[in-house]
Amino acid sequence: MTFKMKSIRLTVLMLLIASFFLLSVSAFANGQQDSAAPANGEKKVMKINAASMFDEVHPFTQTYYKFEELVNKYQDEVTIEVKYNLNKSLGIETDYFRFMSQGESVDLAILAPANIATRVPSIAIVDMPLLFKDYAHRNRVLASDLFKAIEEDVVKKANVRIIGYAGGASRSIISNYPITNMEDLQGFKLRVQGAPIWAKVFDAVGAVPSVIAYDEVYSAIQTGVIQGLENEKIGYAQMRFFEVAPHYTLNEHSITVRPLFMSEKAYNKFSPTVQAAIMKAGKEAGEFGAQVELELGQIELDKLVKSGLANVHPFSDADKAEFKARATPALLKYVEEAGFTELYNGIQAIK
């Protein structure tokens, strides 16, 4: 074989290799494009998992439904489908937080701040007793930027992100005997949330607080470990606490804030455009869920009373004032020790 023929063959071989390389790159690029936008022109479907201890009627679930609707309304890059894992099918709120923080199993959940306070201590103030003057004050605080540093702290320490705020209902006392005044409250054994401030406040007003997992409260009342708890109206109905504690005392010692969380791993899967839609949808869904909780909670409590399954007891303004007077020194001491004084004062200053 002549040198010229060898050279021609080498040139042909190099051209074949180059053509193969270009075809491979093109195929890869088309594959990447297809993964973002299917060849038929339909938007890519991205799925996220939401979890709740409650059923499809509960305000938390209604908040998830609204989020799915709005997040697809506010962007057109992808279709976000939410899978709803309800009725404790994936555990309880502490489990959801752990899963989201690890970036597995749960992507979206509404949690009581007390459930993550051991990991992110600063969030405890968001849901502290006697923090808000009324529901309107709560909303004005949430509309401010006072919780911005806490939101950043949650991302940094827990790898989850607050995208909205649900809740909004008042918490009152649930018991297996009538509590109508401060005297009846003395020595009352009740379950409280895990953040330390809850035990401090109820100890200060003369009750005997115990931290017990939410899903163990029913049996703890049955067996006499405790005599009741403090909770919202909707939780009272949904968890069927009225069966073991048929008395609901309207002392309204707290107005709730229930952040809507998304795992940072799930959030970072989306483009900046979709992330902006997530934040907008999360905010509006939280506000929607708060309204649902206020309305539905009262409806459910009224049904229980009408059916003879629950007794509602008023708490006089004088007893509410005494509750606050006894609790406030312990609350302010906790605020100071936790380094929340500036934030607490900022919240109280909002009119």
mmCIF file of C-alpha atoms in Angstrom:
data_model
loop_
_atom_site.group_PDB
_atom_site.id
_atom_site.type_symbol
_atom_site.label_atom_id
_atom_site.label_comp_id
_atom_site.label_asym_id
_atom_site.label_seq_id
_atom_site.Cartn_x
_atom_site.Cartn_y
_atom_site.Cartn_z
ATOM 1 C CA MET A 1 0.000 0.000 0.000
ATOM 2 C CA THR A 2 1.369 3.360 -1.038
ATOM 3 C CA PHE A 3 1.870 6.235 1.369
ATOM 4 C CA LYS A 4 -0.819 8.186 -0.507
ATOM 5 C CA MET A 5 -3.414 5.427 -0.014
ATOM 6 C CA LYS A 6 -2.565 5.165 3.684
ATOM 7 C CA SER A 7 -3.028 8.902 4.019
ATOM 8 C CA ILE A 8 -6.438 8.778 2.327
ATOM 9 C CA ARG A 9 -7.583 5.946 4.614
ATOM 10 C CA LEU A 10 -6.392 7.843 7.679
ATOM 11 C CA THR A 11 -8.269 10.951 6.542
ATOM 12 C CA VAL A 12 -11.477 8.940 5.993
ATOM 13 C CA LEU A 13 -11.126 7.324 9.426
ATOM 14 C CA MET A 14 -10.689 10.686 11.102
ATOM 15 C CA LEU A 15 -13.744 12.037 9.288
ATOM 16 C CA LEU A 16 -15.788 9.038 10.450
ATOM 17 C CA ILE A 17 -14.672 9.565 14.061
ATOM 18 C CA ALA A 18 -15.505 13.263 13.874
ATOM 19 C CA SER A 19 -18.939 12.515 12.397
ATOM 20 C CA PHE A 20 -19.651 9.991 15.146
ATOM 21 C CA PHE A 21 -18.620 12.498 17.806
ATOM 22 C CA LEU A 22 -20.879 15.213 16.343
ATOM 23 C CA LEU A 23 -23.818 12.801 16.146
ATOM 24 C CA SER A 24 -23.270 11.771 19.787
ATOM 25 C CA VAL A 25 -23.155 15.367 20.986
ATOM 26 C CA SER A 26 -26.303 16.163 19.030
ATOM 27 C CA ALA A 27 -28.124 13.150 20.459
ATOM 28 C CA PHE A 28 -27.085 14.087 24.003
ATOM 29 C CA ALA A 29 -28.220 17.686 23.506
ATOM 30 C CA ASN A 30 -31.564 16.537 22.135
ATOM 31 C CA GLY A 31 -31.929 14.164 25.067
ATOM 32 C CA GLN A 32 -31.281 16.976 27.526
ATOM 33 C CA GLN A 33 -33.791 19.169 25.737
ATOM 34 C CA ASP A 34 -36.369 16.392 25.804
ATOM 35 C CA SER A 35 -35.931 15.960 29.567
ATOM 36 C CA ALA A 36 -36.794 19.623 30.092
ATOM 37 C CA ALA A 37 -39.503 19.784 27.448
ATOM 38 C CA PRO A 38 -41.057 16.596 25.995
ATOM 39 C CA ALA A 39 -40.889 16.234 22.201
ATOM 40 C CA ASN A 40 -44.676 16.478 21.924
ATOM 41 C CA GLY A 41 -44.551 20.029 23.276
ATOM 42 C CA GLU A 42 -46.168 19.244 26.621
ATOM 43 C CA LYS A 43 -44.609 20.645 29.772
ATOM 44 C CA LYS A 44 -42.442 18.416 31.896
ATOM 45 C CA VAL A 45 -44.267 16.989 34.915
ATOM 46 C CA MET A 46 -42.420 17.311 38.223
ATOM 47 C CA LYS A 47 -43.856 15.583 41.283
ATOM 48 C CA ILE A 48 -43.551 16.553 44.941
ATOM 49 C CA ASN A 49 -44.780 14.759 48.059
ATOM 50 C CA ALA A 50 -46.933 16.530 50.643
ATOM 51 C CA ALA A 51 -47.648 14.973 54.038
ATOM 52 C CA SER A 52 -50.229 15.581 56.739
ATOM 53 C CA MET A 53 -51.515 13.867 59.870
ATOM 54 C CA PHE A 54 -55.048 14.822 58.842
ATOM 55 C CA ASP A 55 -57.637 14.027 56.175
ATOM 56 C CA GLU A 56 -58.564 15.757 52.928
ATOM 57 C CA VAL A 57 -60.980 18.130 54.674
ATOM 58 C CA HIS A 58 -58.424 19.573 57.097
ATOM 59 C CA PRO A 59 -57.205 23.138 56.426
ATOM 60 C CA PHE A 60 -53.623 21.923 55.985
ATOM 61 C CA THR A 61 -54.694 19.680 53.106
ATOM 62 C CA GLN A 62 -56.800 22.493 51.657
ATOM 63 C CA THR A 63 -53.663 24.633 51.758
ATOM 64 C CA TYR A 64 -51.763 22.007 49.743
ATOM 65 C CA TYR A 65 -54.571 21.861 47.168
ATOM 66 C CA LYS A 66 -54.491 25.643 46.790
ATOM 67 C CA PHE A 67 -50.694 25.627 46.476
ATOM 68 C CA GLU A 68 -50.812 23.082 43.634
ATOM 69 C CA GLU A 69 -53.428 25.159 41.838
ATOM 70 C CA LEU A 70 -51.556 28.449 42.212
ATOM 71 C CA VAL A 71 -48.021 27.254 41.488
ATOM 72 C CA ASN A 72 -49.169 25.987 38.101
ATOM 73 C CA LYS A 73 -51.067 29.201 37.482
ATOM 74 C CA TYR A 74 -48.043 31.420 38.160
ATOM 75 C CA GLN A 75 -45.560 29.717 35.836
ATOM 76 C CA ASP A 76 -45.700 27.722 32.608
ATOM 77 C CA GLU A 77 -42.298 26.024 32.495
ATOM 78 C CA VAL A 78 -43.362 22.786 34.171
ATOM 79 C CA THR A 79 -46.441 21.102 35.575
ATOM 80 C CA ILE A 80 -46.063 20.473 39.301
ATOM 81 C CA GLU A 81 -48.087 17.541 40.598
ATOM 82 C CA VAL A 82 -48.497 17.119 44.343
ATOM 83 C CA LYS A 83 -48.951 13.668 45.830
ATOM 84 C CA TYR A 84 -50.972 13.837 49.042
ATOM 85 C CA ASN A 85 -49.903 11.521 51.854
ATOM 86 C CA LEU A 86 -52.611 12.010 54.465
ATOM 87 C CA ASN A 87 -53.841 10.523 57.747
ATOM 88 C CA LYS A 88 -50.356 9.921 59.164
ATOM 89 C CA SER A 89 -49.441 7.584 56.274
ATOM 90 C CA LEU A 90 -45.870 8.934 56.469
ATOM 91 C CA GLY A 91 -45.791 9.421 60.235
ATOM 92 C CA ILE A 92 -46.236 12.608 62.263
ATOM 93 C CA GLU A 93 -44.918 16.152 61.976
ATOM 94 C CA THR A 94 -41.544 15.419 63.552
ATOM 95 C CA ASP A 95 -41.076 12.703 60.927
ATOM 96 C CA TYR A 96 -41.986 15.096 58.112
ATOM 97 C CA PHE A 97 -39.416 17.585 59.315
ATOM 98 C CA ARG A 98 -36.701 14.934 59.444
ATOM 99 C CA PHE A 99 -37.594 13.672 55.973
ATOM 100 C CA MET A 100 -37.579 17.169 54.452
ATOM 101 C CA SER A 101 -34.314 18.054 56.146
ATOM 102 C CA GLN A 102 -32.740 14.904 54.704
ATOM 103 C CA GLY A 103 -34.290 15.547 51.294
ATOM 104 C CA GLU A 104 -36.270 12.334 51.133
ATOM 105 C CA SER A 105 -39.902 11.079 51.191
ATOM 106 C CA VAL A 106 -41.516 14.452 52.040
ATOM 107 C CA ASP A 107 -41.113 17.676 50.062
ATOM 108 C CA LEU A 108 -43.971 19.776 51.405
ATOM 109 C CA ALA A 109 -45.528 19.984 54.877
ATOM 110 C CA ILE A 110 -47.162 22.339 57.341
ATOM 111 C CA LEU A 111 -45.611 22.018 60.786
ATOM 112 C CA ALA A 112 -46.008 23.544 64.216
ATOM 113 C CA PRO A 113 -42.794 25.536 64.871
ATOM 114 C CA ALA A 114 -42.351 23.707 68.185
ATOM 115 C CA ASN A 115 -41.601 20.556 66.202
ATOM 116 C CA ILE A 116 -38.394 22.023 64.789
ATOM 117 C CA ALA A 117 -37.345 24.288 67.649
ATOM 118 C CA THR A 118 -34.649 21.893 68.868
ATOM 119 C CA ARG A 119 -32.950 22.149 65.456
ATOM 120 C CA VAL A 120 -33.741 25.816 64.819
ATOM 121 C CA PRO A 121 -34.234 27.474 68.244
ATOM 122 C CA SER A 122 -35.045 30.883 66.767
ATOM 123 C CA ILE A 123 -38.310 29.636 65.267
ATOM 124 C CA ALA A 124 -39.836 29.079 68.714
ATOM 125 C CA ILE A 125 -40.848 32.729 68.956
ATOM 126 C CA VAL A 126 -42.991 32.485 65.812
ATOM 127 C CA ASP A 127 -45.628 30.477 67.695
ATOM 128 C CA MET A 128 -45.113 31.631 71.279
ATOM 129 C CA PRO A 129 -48.105 31.938 73.649
ATOM 130 C CA LEU A 130 -49.533 35.433 74.147
ATOM 131 C CA LEU A 131 -47.415 36.778 71.268
ATOM 132 C CA PHE A 132 -50.140 38.347 69.147
ATOM 133 C CA LYS A 133 -52.828 40.775 70.274
ATOM 134 C CA ASP A 134 -55.372 39.322 67.837
ATOM 135 C CA TYR A 135 -55.658 37.720 64.398
ATOM 136 C CA ALA A 136 -55.245 41.058 62.588
ATOM 137 C CA HIS A 137 -52.052 41.783 64.543
ATOM 138 C CA ARG A 138 -50.725 38.339 63.607
ATOM 139 C CA ASN A 139 -51.306 39.082 59.938
ATOM 140 C CA ARG A 140 -49.605 42.462 60.127
ATOM 141 C CA VAL A 141 -46.550 40.856 61.733
ATOM 142 C CA LEU A 142 -46.402 38.202 59.004
ATOM 143 C CA ALA A 143 -46.702 40.903 56.338
ATOM 144 C CA SER A 144 -43.629 42.639 57.764
ATOM 145 C CA ASP A 145 -40.044 41.425 57.338
ATOM 146 C CA LEU A 146 -39.583 40.655 61.049
ATOM 147 C CA PHE A 147 -39.281 36.895 60.476
ATOM 148 C CA LYS A 148 -36.843 37.172 57.557
ATOM 149 C CA ALA A 149 -33.786 36.298 59.675
ATOM 150 C CA ILE A 150 -35.616 33.288 61.100
ATOM 151 C CA GLU A 151 -36.539 32.125 57.600
ATOM 152 C CA GLU A 152 -32.878 32.302 56.584
ATOM 153 C CA ASP A 153 -31.908 30.452 59.761
ATOM 154 C CA VAL A 154 -34.309 27.616 58.896
ATOM 155 C CA VAL A 155 -32.700 27.148 55.471
ATOM 156 C CA LYS A 156 -29.193 27.269 56.905
ATOM 157 C CA LYS A 157 -29.726 24.928 59.871
ATOM 158 C CA ALA A 158 -32.449 22.583 58.671
ATOM 159 C CA ASN A 159 -32.197 22.540 54.869
ATOM 160 C CA VAL A 160 -35.895 23.391 54.563
ATOM 161 C CA ARG A 161 -37.528 26.608 53.401
ATOM 162 C CA ILE A 162 -40.596 28.501 54.627
ATOM 163 C CA ILE A 163 -42.704 29.371 51.583
ATOM 164 C CA GLY A 164 -45.846 30.579 53.374
ATOM 165 C CA TYR A 165 -47.741 30.770 56.643
ATOM 166 C CA ALA A 166 -50.965 28.922 57.451
ATOM 167 C CA GLY A 167 -52.537 28.502 60.899
ATOM 168 C CA GLY A 168 -54.299 31.528 62.337
ATOM 169 C CA ALA A 169 -56.613 29.750 64.778
ATOM 170 C CA SER A 170 -56.586 30.391 68.503
ATOM 171 C CA ARG A 171 -55.540 27.638 70.893
ATOM 172 C CA SER A 172 -57.580 26.917 74.010
ATOM 173 C CA ILE A 173 -57.737 24.370 76.814
ATOM 174 C CA ILE A 174 -59.218 20.890 76.307
ATOM 175 C CA SER A 175 -59.980 18.830 79.407
ATOM 176 C CA ASN A 176 -61.750 15.779 80.811
ATOM 177 C CA TYR A 177 -63.386 17.940 83.499
ATOM 178 C CA PRO A 178 -64.862 21.455 83.261
ATOM 179 C CA ILE A 179 -62.400 24.358 83.469
ATOM 180 C CA THR A 180 -64.213 27.669 83.690
ATOM 181 C CA ASN A 181 -61.742 29.882 85.548
ATOM 182 C CA MET A 182 -58.152 30.155 86.763
ATOM 183 C CA GLU A 183 -58.929 28.261 89.950
ATOM 184 C CA ASP A 184 -60.065 25.214 87.963
ATOM 185 C CA LEU A 185 -56.789 25.349 86.040
ATOM 186 C CA GLN A 186 -54.639 24.830 89.132
ATOM 187 C CA GLY A 187 -52.963 21.403 89.099
ATOM 188 C CA PHE A 188 -54.402 20.543 85.680
ATOM 189 C CA LYS A 189 -52.181 17.961 83.993
ATOM 190 C CA LEU A 190 -51.933 18.826 80.324
ATOM 191 C CA ARG A 191 -49.900 18.035 77.287
ATOM 192 C CA VAL A 192 -47.883 20.909 75.828
ATOM 193 C CA GLN A 193 -45.803 21.329 72.680
ATOM 194 C CA GLY A 194 -42.089 20.603 72.732
ATOM 195 C CA ALA A 195 -40.667 24.142 72.662
ATOM 196 C CA PRO A 196 -39.633 24.997 76.262
ATOM 197 C CA ILE A 197 -41.701 28.192 76.433
ATOM 198 C CA TRP A 198 -44.943 26.200 76.491
ATOM 199 C CA ALA A 199 -44.054 24.307 79.657
ATOM 200 C CA LYS A 200 -42.757 27.496 81.278
ATOM 201 C CA VAL A 201 -45.980 29.401 80.614
ATOM 202 C CA PHE A 202 -48.332 26.697 81.865
ATOM 203 C CA ASP A 203 -46.204 26.030 84.888
ATOM 204 C CA ALA A 204 -46.397 29.743 85.697
ATOM 205 C CA VAL A 205 -50.206 29.740 85.604
ATOM 206 C CA GLY A 206 -50.442 26.790 87.993
ATOM 207 C CA ALA A 207 -50.971 23.855 85.632
ATOM 208 C CA VAL A 208 -48.772 20.742 85.391
ATOM 209 C CA PRO A 209 -47.390 20.549 81.831
ATOM 210 C CA SER A 210 -45.932 17.472 80.126
ATOM 211 C CA VAL A 211 -44.378 17.166 76.664
ATOM 212 C CA ILE A 212 -46.066 14.230 74.906
ATOM 213 C CA ALA A 213 -46.096 13.316 71.206
ATOM 214 C CA TYR A 214 -49.279 14.535 69.538
ATOM 215 C CA ASP A 215 -50.335 11.093 68.367
ATOM 216 C CA GLU A 216 -50.027 9.750 71.927
ATOM 217 C CA VAL A 217 -52.238 12.376 73.585
ATOM 218 C CA TYR A 218 -55.536 10.492 73.181
ATOM 219 C CA SER A 219 -54.268 7.388 74.970
ATOM 220 C CA ALA A 220 -52.468 9.494 77.598
ATOM 221 C CA ILE A 221 -55.805 11.079 78.554
ATOM 222 C CA GLN A 222 -57.501 7.679 78.532
ATOM 223 C CA THR A 223 -54.940 6.227 80.942
ATOM 224 C CA GLY A 224 -54.867 9.265 83.234
ATOM 225 C CA VAL A 225 -51.298 10.313 82.463
ATOM 226 C CA ILE A 226 -52.718 13.734 81.607
ATOM 227 C CA GLN A 227 -56.141 15.328 81.905
ATOM 228 C CA GLY A 228 -56.110 17.195 78.633
ATOM 229 C CA LEU A 229 -54.158 19.487 76.329
ATOM 230 C CA GLU A 230 -54.267 22.843 74.571
ATOM 231 C CA ASN A 231 -55.196 22.885 70.901
ATOM 232 C CA GLU A 232 -57.159 24.501 68.097
ATOM 233 C CA LYS A 233 -60.814 23.723 67.415
ATOM 234 C CA ILE A 234 -60.067 21.846 64.196
ATOM 235 C CA GLY A 235 -57.481 19.622 65.893
ATOM 236 C CA TYR A 236 -59.945 18.909 68.691
ATOM 237 C CA ALA A 237 -62.459 17.617 66.156
ATOM 238 C CA GLN A 238 -60.102 15.863 63.713
ATOM 239 C CA MET A 239 -58.162 13.971 66.383
ATOM 240 C CA ARG A 240 -61.413 13.081 68.184
ATOM 241 C CA PHE A 241 -60.105 14.375 71.508
ATOM 242 C CA PHE A 242 -63.718 15.105 72.479
ATOM 243 C CA GLU A 243 -64.174 11.376 73.086
ATOM 244 C CA VAL A 244 -61.811 11.449 76.067
ATOM 245 C CA ALA A 245 -61.889 15.172 76.910
ATOM 246 C CA PRO A 246 -65.361 16.612 76.201
ATOM 247 C CA HIS A 247 -64.680 20.092 77.608
ATOM 248 C CA TYR A 248 -63.349 22.986 75.504
ATOM 249 C CA THR A 249 -62.464 26.150 77.436
ATOM 250 C CA LEU A 250 -62.168 29.339 75.386
ATOM 251 C CA ASN A 251 -59.219 30.992 77.082
ATOM 252 C CA GLU A 252 -57.505 31.600 73.683
ATOM 253 C CA HIS A 253 -53.956 31.860 75.024
ATOM 254 C CA SER A 254 -52.320 31.682 71.590
ATOM 255 C CA ILE A 255 -52.962 32.518 67.932
ATOM 256 C CA THR A 256 -51.153 30.052 65.737
ATOM 257 C CA VAL A 257 -48.598 30.414 62.984
ATOM 258 C CA ARG A 258 -48.086 27.231 60.982
ATOM 259 C CA PRO A 259 -45.326 27.616 58.379
ATOM 260 C CA LEU A 260 -45.672 25.875 55.038
ATOM 261 C CA PHE A 261 -42.280 24.253 54.491
ATOM 262 C CA MET A 262 -40.611 22.897 51.355
ATOM 263 C CA SER A 263 -37.437 20.858 51.442
ATOM 264 C CA GLU A 264 -34.498 22.794 50.061
ATOM 265 C CA LYS A 265 -33.564 19.801 47.909
ATOM 266 C CA ALA A 266 -36.954 19.885 46.191
ATOM 267 C CA TYR A 267 -36.897 23.681 45.885
ATOM 268 C CA ASN A 268 -33.487 23.649 44.194
ATOM 269 C CA LYS A 269 -34.704 21.298 41.469
ATOM 270 C CA PHE A 270 -36.619 24.169 39.928
ATOM 271 C CA SER A 271 -35.489 27.129 37.830
ATOM 272 C CA PRO A 272 -35.503 30.645 39.305
ATOM 273 C CA THR A 273 -38.743 31.360 37.455
ATOM 274 C CA VAL A 274 -40.483 28.375 39.017
ATOM 275 C CA GLN A 275 -38.964 29.137 42.424
ATOM 276 C CA ALA A 276 -40.514 32.608 42.283
ATOM 277 C CA ALA A 277 -43.878 31.012 41.489
ATOM 278 C CA ILE A 278 -43.423 28.615 44.419
ATOM 279 C CA MET A 279 -42.856 31.493 46.837
ATOM 280 C CA LYS A 280 -45.831 33.468 45.499
ATOM 281 C CA ALA A 281 -48.110 30.421 45.548
ATOM 282 C CA GLY A 282 -46.899 29.404 49.014
ATOM 283 C CA LYS A 283 -47.684 32.833 50.474
ATOM 284 C CA GLU A 284 -51.170 32.950 49.010
ATOM 285 C CA ALA A 285 -51.933 29.315 49.834
ATOM 286 C CA GLY A 286 -50.948 29.928 53.457
ATOM 287 C CA GLU A 287 -53.283 32.927 53.685
ATOM 288 C CA PHE A 288 -56.063 30.861 52.123
ATOM 289 C CA GLY A 289 -55.451 28.007 54.579
ATOM 290 C CA ALA A 290 -55.634 30.376 57.538
ATOM 291 C CA GLN A 291 -59.091 31.550 56.474
ATOM 292 C CA VAL A 292 -60.245 27.965 55.965
ATOM 293 C CA GLU A 293 -59.007 27.021 59.441
ATOM 294 C CA LEU A 294 -60.882 29.866 61.123
ATOM 295 C CA GLU A 295 -64.140 29.009 59.399
ATOM 296 C CA LEU A 296 -63.931 25.229 59.472
ATOM 297 C CA GLY A 297 -62.766 25.055 63.100
ATOM 298 C CA GLN A 298 -65.845 26.896 64.317
ATOM 299 C CA ILE A 299 -68.131 24.773 62.134
ATOM 300 C CA GLU A 300 -66.647 21.558 63.511
ATOM 301 C CA LEU A 301 -66.871 22.694 67.140
ATOM 302 C CA ASP A 302 -70.478 23.794 66.664
ATOM 303 C CA LYS A 303 -71.334 20.349 65.275
ATOM 304 C CA LEU A 304 -69.826 18.656 68.323
ATOM 305 C CA VAL A 305 -71.756 20.892 70.705
ATOM 306 C CA LYS A 306 -75.015 20.381 68.805
ATOM 307 C CA SER A 307 -74.483 16.604 68.903
ATOM 308 C CA GLY A 308 -73.867 16.670 72.648
ATOM 309 C CA LEU A 309 -70.282 15.448 72.222
ATOM 310 C CA ALA A 310 -68.562 18.567 73.541
ATOM 311 C CA ASN A 311 -69.165 21.312 76.079
ATOM 312 C CA VAL A 312 -67.804 24.805 75.462
ATOM 313 C CA HIS A 313 -66.921 26.911 78.485
ATOM 314 C CA PRO A 314 -66.226 30.656 78.359
ATOM 315 C CA PHE A 315 -63.220 32.141 80.127
ATOM 316 C CA SER A 316 -63.958 35.584 81.503
ATOM 317 C CA ASP A 317 -61.913 38.635 80.551
ATOM 318 C CA ALA A 318 -60.775 38.819 84.175
ATOM 319 C CA ASP A 319 -59.479 35.230 84.068
ATOM 320 C CA LYS A 320 -57.786 35.854 80.708
ATOM 321 C CA ALA A 321 -56.092 38.883 82.231
ATOM 322 C CA GLU A 322 -54.966 36.854 85.241
ATOM 323 C CA PHE A 323 -53.626 34.112 82.952
ATOM 324 C CA LYS A 324 -51.598 36.723 81.068
ATOM 325 C CA ALA A 325 -50.374 38.413 84.249
ATOM 326 C CA ARG A 326 -49.096 35.141 85.686
ATOM 327 C CA ALA A 327 -47.559 33.958 82.427
ATOM 328 C CA THR A 328 -45.872 37.180 81.276
ATOM 329 C CA PRO A 329 -42.895 37.198 83.709
ATOM 330 C CA ALA A 330 -41.933 33.653 82.653
ATOM 331 C CA LEU A 331 -42.455 34.552 79.020
ATOM 332 C CA LEU A 332 -40.284 37.670 79.180
ATOM 333 C CA LYS A 333 -37.554 35.815 81.042
ATOM 334 C CA TYR A 334 -37.510 33.173 78.318
ATOM 335 C CA VAL A 335 -37.444 35.854 75.613
ATOM 336 C CA GLU A 336 -34.438 37.512 77.229
ATOM 337 C CA GLU A 337 -32.529 34.267 77.822
ATOM 338 C CA ALA A 338 -33.174 33.108 74.242
ATOM 339 C CA GLY A 339 -31.987 36.429 72.787
ATOM 340 C CA PHE A 340 -35.404 37.313 71.346
ATOM 341 C CA THR A 341 -35.897 40.654 73.128
ATOM 342 C CA GLU A 342 -35.385 42.888 70.089
ATOM 343 C CA LEU A 343 -37.608 40.734 67.880
ATOM 344 C CA TYR A 344 -40.280 40.403 70.568
ATOM 345 C CA ASN A 345 -40.356 44.164 71.083
ATOM 346 C CA GLY A 346 -40.552 44.670 67.326
ATOM 347 C CA ILE A 347 -43.581 42.366 67.152
ATOM 348 C CA GLN A 348 -45.313 44.153 70.005
ATOM 349 C CA ALA A 349 -44.598 47.528 68.408
ATOM 350 C CA ILE A 350 -46.558 46.682 65.266
ATOM 351 C CA LYS A 351 -49.998 48.268 65.566
#
